[in-house]
GROMACS .gro file of C-alpha atoms in nm:
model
  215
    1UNK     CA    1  20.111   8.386  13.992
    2UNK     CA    2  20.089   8.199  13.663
    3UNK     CA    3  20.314   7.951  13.744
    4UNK     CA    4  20.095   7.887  14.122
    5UNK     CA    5  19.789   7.831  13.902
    6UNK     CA    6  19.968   7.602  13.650
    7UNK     CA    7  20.030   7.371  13.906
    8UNK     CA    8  19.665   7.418  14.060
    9UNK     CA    9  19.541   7.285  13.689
   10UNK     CA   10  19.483   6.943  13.765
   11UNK     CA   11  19.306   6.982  14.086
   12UNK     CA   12  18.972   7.143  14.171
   13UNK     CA   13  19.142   7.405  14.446
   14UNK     CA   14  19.184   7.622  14.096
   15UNK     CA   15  18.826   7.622  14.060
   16UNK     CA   16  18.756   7.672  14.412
   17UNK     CA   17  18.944   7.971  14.414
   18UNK     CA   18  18.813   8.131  14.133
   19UNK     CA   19  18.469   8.043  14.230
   20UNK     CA   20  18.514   8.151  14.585
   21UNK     CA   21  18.639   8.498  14.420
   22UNK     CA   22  18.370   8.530  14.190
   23UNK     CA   23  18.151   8.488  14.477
   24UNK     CA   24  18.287   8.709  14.719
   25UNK     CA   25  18.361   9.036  14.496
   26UNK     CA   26  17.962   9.115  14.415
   27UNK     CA   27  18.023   9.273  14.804
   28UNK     CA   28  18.404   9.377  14.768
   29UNK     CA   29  18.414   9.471  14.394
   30UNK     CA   30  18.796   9.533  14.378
   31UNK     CA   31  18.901   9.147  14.425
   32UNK     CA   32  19.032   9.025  14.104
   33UNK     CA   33  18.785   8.764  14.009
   34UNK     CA   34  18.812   8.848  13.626
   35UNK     CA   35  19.191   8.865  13.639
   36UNK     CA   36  19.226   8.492  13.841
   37UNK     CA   37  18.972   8.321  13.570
   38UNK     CA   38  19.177   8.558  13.249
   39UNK     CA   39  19.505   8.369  13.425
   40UNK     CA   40  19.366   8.020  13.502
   41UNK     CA   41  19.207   8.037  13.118
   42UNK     CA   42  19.592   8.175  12.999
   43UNK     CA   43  19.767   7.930  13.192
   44UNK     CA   44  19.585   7.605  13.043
   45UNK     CA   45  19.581   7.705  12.734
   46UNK     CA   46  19.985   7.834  12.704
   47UNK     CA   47  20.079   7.495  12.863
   48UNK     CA   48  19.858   7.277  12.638
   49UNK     CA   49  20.021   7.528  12.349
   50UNK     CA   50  20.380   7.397  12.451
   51UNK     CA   51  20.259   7.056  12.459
   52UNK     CA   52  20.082   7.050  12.106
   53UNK     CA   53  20.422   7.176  11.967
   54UNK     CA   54  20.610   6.834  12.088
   55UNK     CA   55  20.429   6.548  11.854
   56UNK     CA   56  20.191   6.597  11.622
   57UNK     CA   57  20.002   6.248  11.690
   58UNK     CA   58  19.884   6.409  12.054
   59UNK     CA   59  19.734   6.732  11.917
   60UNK     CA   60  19.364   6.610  11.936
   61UNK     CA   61  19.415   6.481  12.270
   62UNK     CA   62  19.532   6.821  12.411
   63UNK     CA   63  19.264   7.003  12.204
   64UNK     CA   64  18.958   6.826  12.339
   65UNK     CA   65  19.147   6.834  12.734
   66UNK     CA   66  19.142   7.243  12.619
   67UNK     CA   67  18.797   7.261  12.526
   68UNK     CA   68  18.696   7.045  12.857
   69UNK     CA   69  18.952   7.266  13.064
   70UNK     CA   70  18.762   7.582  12.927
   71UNK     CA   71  18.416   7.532  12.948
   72UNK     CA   72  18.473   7.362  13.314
   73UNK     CA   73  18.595   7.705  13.392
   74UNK     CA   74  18.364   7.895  13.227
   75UNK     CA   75  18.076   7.689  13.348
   76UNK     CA   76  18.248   7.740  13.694
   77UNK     CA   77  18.239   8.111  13.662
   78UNK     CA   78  17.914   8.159  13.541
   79UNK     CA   79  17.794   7.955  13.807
   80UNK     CA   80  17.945   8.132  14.062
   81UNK     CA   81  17.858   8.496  13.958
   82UNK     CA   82  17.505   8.371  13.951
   83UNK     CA   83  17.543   8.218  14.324
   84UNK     CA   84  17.744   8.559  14.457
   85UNK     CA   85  17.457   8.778  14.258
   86UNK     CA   86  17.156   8.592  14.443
   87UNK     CA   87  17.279   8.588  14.801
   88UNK     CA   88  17.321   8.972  14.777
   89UNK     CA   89  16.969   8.948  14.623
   90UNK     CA   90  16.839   8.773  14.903
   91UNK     CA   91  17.050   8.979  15.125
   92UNK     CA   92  16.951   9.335  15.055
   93UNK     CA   93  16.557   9.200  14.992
   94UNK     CA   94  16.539   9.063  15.385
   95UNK     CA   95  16.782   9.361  15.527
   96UNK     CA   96  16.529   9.625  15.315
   97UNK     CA   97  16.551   9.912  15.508
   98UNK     CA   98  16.882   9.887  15.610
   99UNK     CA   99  17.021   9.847  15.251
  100UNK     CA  100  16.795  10.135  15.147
  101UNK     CA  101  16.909  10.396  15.390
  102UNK     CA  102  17.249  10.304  15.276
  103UNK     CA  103  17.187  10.311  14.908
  104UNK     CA  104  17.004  10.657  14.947
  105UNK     CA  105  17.317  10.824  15.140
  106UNK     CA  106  17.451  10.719  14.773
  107UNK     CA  107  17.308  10.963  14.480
  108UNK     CA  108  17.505  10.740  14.273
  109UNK     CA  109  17.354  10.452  14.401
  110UNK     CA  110  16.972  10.560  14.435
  111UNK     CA  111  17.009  10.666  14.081
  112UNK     CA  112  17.113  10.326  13.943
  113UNK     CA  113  16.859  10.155  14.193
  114UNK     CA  114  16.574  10.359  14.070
  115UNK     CA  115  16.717  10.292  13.695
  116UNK     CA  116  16.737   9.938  13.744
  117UNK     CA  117  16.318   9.905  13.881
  118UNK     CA  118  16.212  10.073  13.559
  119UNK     CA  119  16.423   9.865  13.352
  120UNK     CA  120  16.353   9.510  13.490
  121UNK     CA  121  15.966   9.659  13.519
  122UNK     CA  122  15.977   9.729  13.127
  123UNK     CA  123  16.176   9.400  12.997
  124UNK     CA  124  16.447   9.583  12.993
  125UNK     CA  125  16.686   9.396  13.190
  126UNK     CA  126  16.969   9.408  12.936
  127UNK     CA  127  17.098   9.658  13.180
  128UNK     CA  128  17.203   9.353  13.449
  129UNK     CA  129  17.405   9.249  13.171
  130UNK     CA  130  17.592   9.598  13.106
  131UNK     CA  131  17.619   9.603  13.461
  132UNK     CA  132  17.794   9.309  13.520
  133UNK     CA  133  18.096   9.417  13.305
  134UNK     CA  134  18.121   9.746  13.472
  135UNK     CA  135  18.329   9.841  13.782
  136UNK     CA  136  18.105   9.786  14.107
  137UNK     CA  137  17.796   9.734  13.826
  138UNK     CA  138  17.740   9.436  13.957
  139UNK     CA  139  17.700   9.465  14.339
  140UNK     CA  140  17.462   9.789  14.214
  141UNK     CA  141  17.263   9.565  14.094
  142UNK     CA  142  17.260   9.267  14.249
  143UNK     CA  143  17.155   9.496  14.624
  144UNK     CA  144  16.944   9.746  14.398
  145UNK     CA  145  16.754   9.455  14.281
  146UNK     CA  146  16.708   9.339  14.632
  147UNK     CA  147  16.616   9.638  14.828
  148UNK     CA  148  16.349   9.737  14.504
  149UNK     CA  149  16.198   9.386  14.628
  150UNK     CA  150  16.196   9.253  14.205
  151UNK     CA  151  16.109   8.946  14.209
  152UNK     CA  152  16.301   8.632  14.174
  153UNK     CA  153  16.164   8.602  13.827
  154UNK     CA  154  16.213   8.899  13.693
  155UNK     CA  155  16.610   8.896  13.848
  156UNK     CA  156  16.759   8.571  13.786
  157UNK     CA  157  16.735   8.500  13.444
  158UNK     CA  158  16.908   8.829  13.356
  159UNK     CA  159  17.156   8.769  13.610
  160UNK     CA  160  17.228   8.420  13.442
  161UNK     CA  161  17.272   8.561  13.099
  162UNK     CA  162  17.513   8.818  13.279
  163UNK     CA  163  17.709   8.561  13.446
  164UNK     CA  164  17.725   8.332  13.129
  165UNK     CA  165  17.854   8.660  12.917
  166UNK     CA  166  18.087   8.782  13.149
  167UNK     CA  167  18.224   8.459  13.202
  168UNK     CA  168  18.294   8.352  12.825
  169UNK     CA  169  18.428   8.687  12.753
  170UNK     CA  170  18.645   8.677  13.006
  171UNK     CA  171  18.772   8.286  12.974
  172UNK     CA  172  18.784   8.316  12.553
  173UNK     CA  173  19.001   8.654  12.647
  174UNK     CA  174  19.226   8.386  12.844
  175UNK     CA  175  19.266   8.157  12.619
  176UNK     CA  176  19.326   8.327  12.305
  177UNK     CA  177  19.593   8.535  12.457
  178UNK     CA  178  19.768   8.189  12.631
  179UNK     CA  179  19.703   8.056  12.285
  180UNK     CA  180  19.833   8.339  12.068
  181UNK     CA  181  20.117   8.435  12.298
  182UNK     CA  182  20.154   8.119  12.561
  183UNK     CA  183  20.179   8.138  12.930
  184UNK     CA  184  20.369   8.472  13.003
  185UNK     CA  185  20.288   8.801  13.162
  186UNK     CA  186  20.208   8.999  12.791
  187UNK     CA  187  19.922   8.765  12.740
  188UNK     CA  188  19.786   8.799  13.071
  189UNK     CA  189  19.822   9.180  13.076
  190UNK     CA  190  19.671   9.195  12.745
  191UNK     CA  191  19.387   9.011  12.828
  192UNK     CA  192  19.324   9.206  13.142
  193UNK     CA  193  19.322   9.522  12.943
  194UNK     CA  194  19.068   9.415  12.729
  195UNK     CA  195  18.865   9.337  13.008
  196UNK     CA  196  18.867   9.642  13.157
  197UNK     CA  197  18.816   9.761  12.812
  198UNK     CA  198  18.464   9.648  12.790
  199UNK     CA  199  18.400   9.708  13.170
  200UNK     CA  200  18.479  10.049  13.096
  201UNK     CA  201  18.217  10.069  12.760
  202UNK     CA  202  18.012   9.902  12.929
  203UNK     CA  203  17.978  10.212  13.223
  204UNK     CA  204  17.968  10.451  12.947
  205UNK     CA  205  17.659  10.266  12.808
  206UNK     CA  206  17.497  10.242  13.139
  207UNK     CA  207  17.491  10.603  13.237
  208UNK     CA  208  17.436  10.691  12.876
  209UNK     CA  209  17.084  10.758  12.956
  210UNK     CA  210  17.126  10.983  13.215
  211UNK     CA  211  17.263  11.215  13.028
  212UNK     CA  212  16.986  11.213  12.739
  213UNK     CA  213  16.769  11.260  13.061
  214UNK     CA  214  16.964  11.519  13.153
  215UNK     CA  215  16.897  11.735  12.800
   0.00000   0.00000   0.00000
C-alpha cells in the first residue's frame, strides 16, 4: 500500500483518493480515510527522508517540497471533510422526517442529536470538533445537525475548525512517524494507533456528560 501511494506522489490521483475517501466515509464511517492521508503524509515524508540523506547541498530543496507536499494534503483533507460534512447537512435537513424516524429507532443516536441542538444553541459547538475524532462522531453529527434544521451558520464554522484539526493531527501524525522512522509499516502502524488513540478520548469526552447527567 505504501509503495502504491509513493508512486501516486507526484500526481493529483493521491489527492483524489484521499479526498474522495474523506468525502465518502461521513455516510460509511469504517472507510479508512484517516489511515490513506496517515500513509500518503508517511510516504512523502520517508522518501524525502532518504533523499535528504544523499547530499547535503539539496536538503532545503526537499524541505520546502515537504512542507508544500504537507499542507497540500492537509489543505486537501480539511477541505474535503468540510465538503463530505455539508452534503450530509444538506442531506438529512431536506430528507427531515425520514432521517428523523431513523435517528429515533437509534437511542444512541437521538441522544447525541438532542446533545448536539443544545450545544450548537449555547456556543457550544466544541462538541463538532470532539466528534469528528470519534468513531461514527462525525456522520452523528453532520445528519444530527441536519435533521435538528441548525442553521448553516451556526454548523459550518465548527465543522471547518473540525476538519482543519482532524486533518493536521492526522497529516503531522504522518509525517513525523515517515520522518522519525521512514517509509515502512512501524511508522504507519504507529501513527494509526495514535489516531485511534485520540478518536477513542475523544468518545470518552463526548459521552462524558451523560454520565454526570446520569448522577
Amino acid at each position: 500500500m505504501l509503495e502504491s501511494l509513493g508512486s501516486l506522489g507526484g500526481t493529483p490521483w493521491v489527492y483524489v483518493i484521499v479526498s474522495l475517501s474523506i468525502v465518502l466515509d461521513v455516510f460509511v464511517p469504517i472507510l479508512p480515510s484517516g489511515v490513506l492521508v496517515i500513509a500518503a503524509a508517511t510516504t512523502a515524508a520517508g522518501t524525502g527522508t532518504a533523499a535528504d540523506a544523499v547530499g547535503g547541498a539539496e536538503v532545503t530543496a526537499h524541505s520546502s517540497a515537504h512542507l508544500a507536499e504537507m499542507l497540500s494534503l492537509m489543505l486537501c483533507a480539511a477541505t474535503a471533510s468540510v465538503l463530505g460534512d455539508m452534503v450530509a447537512y444538506r442531506l438529512a435537513r431536506r430528507g427531515g422526517d425520514r432521517f428523523d424516524r431513523a435517528i429515533g429507532r437509534s437511542r444512541r443516536l437521538a441522544t447525541a442529536q438532542e446533545r448536539l441542538g443544545t450545544a450548537l444553541t449555547r456556543g457550544g459547538g466544541g462538541i463538532v470538533v470532539l466528534a469528528r475524532f470519534a468513531p461514527a462522531g462525525r456522520s452523528v453529527v453532520s445528519l444530527g445537525a441536519g435533521v435538528a434544521h441548525r442553521t448553516v451558520r451556526e454548523f459550518l464554522p465548527w465543522s471547518a475548525l473540525a476538519g482543519f484539526a482532524w486533518a493536521a493531527y492526522s497529516v503531522s501524525l504522518g509525517y513525523f512517524g515517515g520522518h522519525w522512522l521512514g517509509t515502512s509499516w512501524m511508522s504507519t502502524a504507529l501513527s494509526v494507533v495514535a489516531l485511534f488513540a485520540a478518536g477513542s478520548a475523544a468518545a470518552f469526552l463526548v459521552r462524558r456528560p451523560d454520565r454526570r447527567t446520569a448522577h
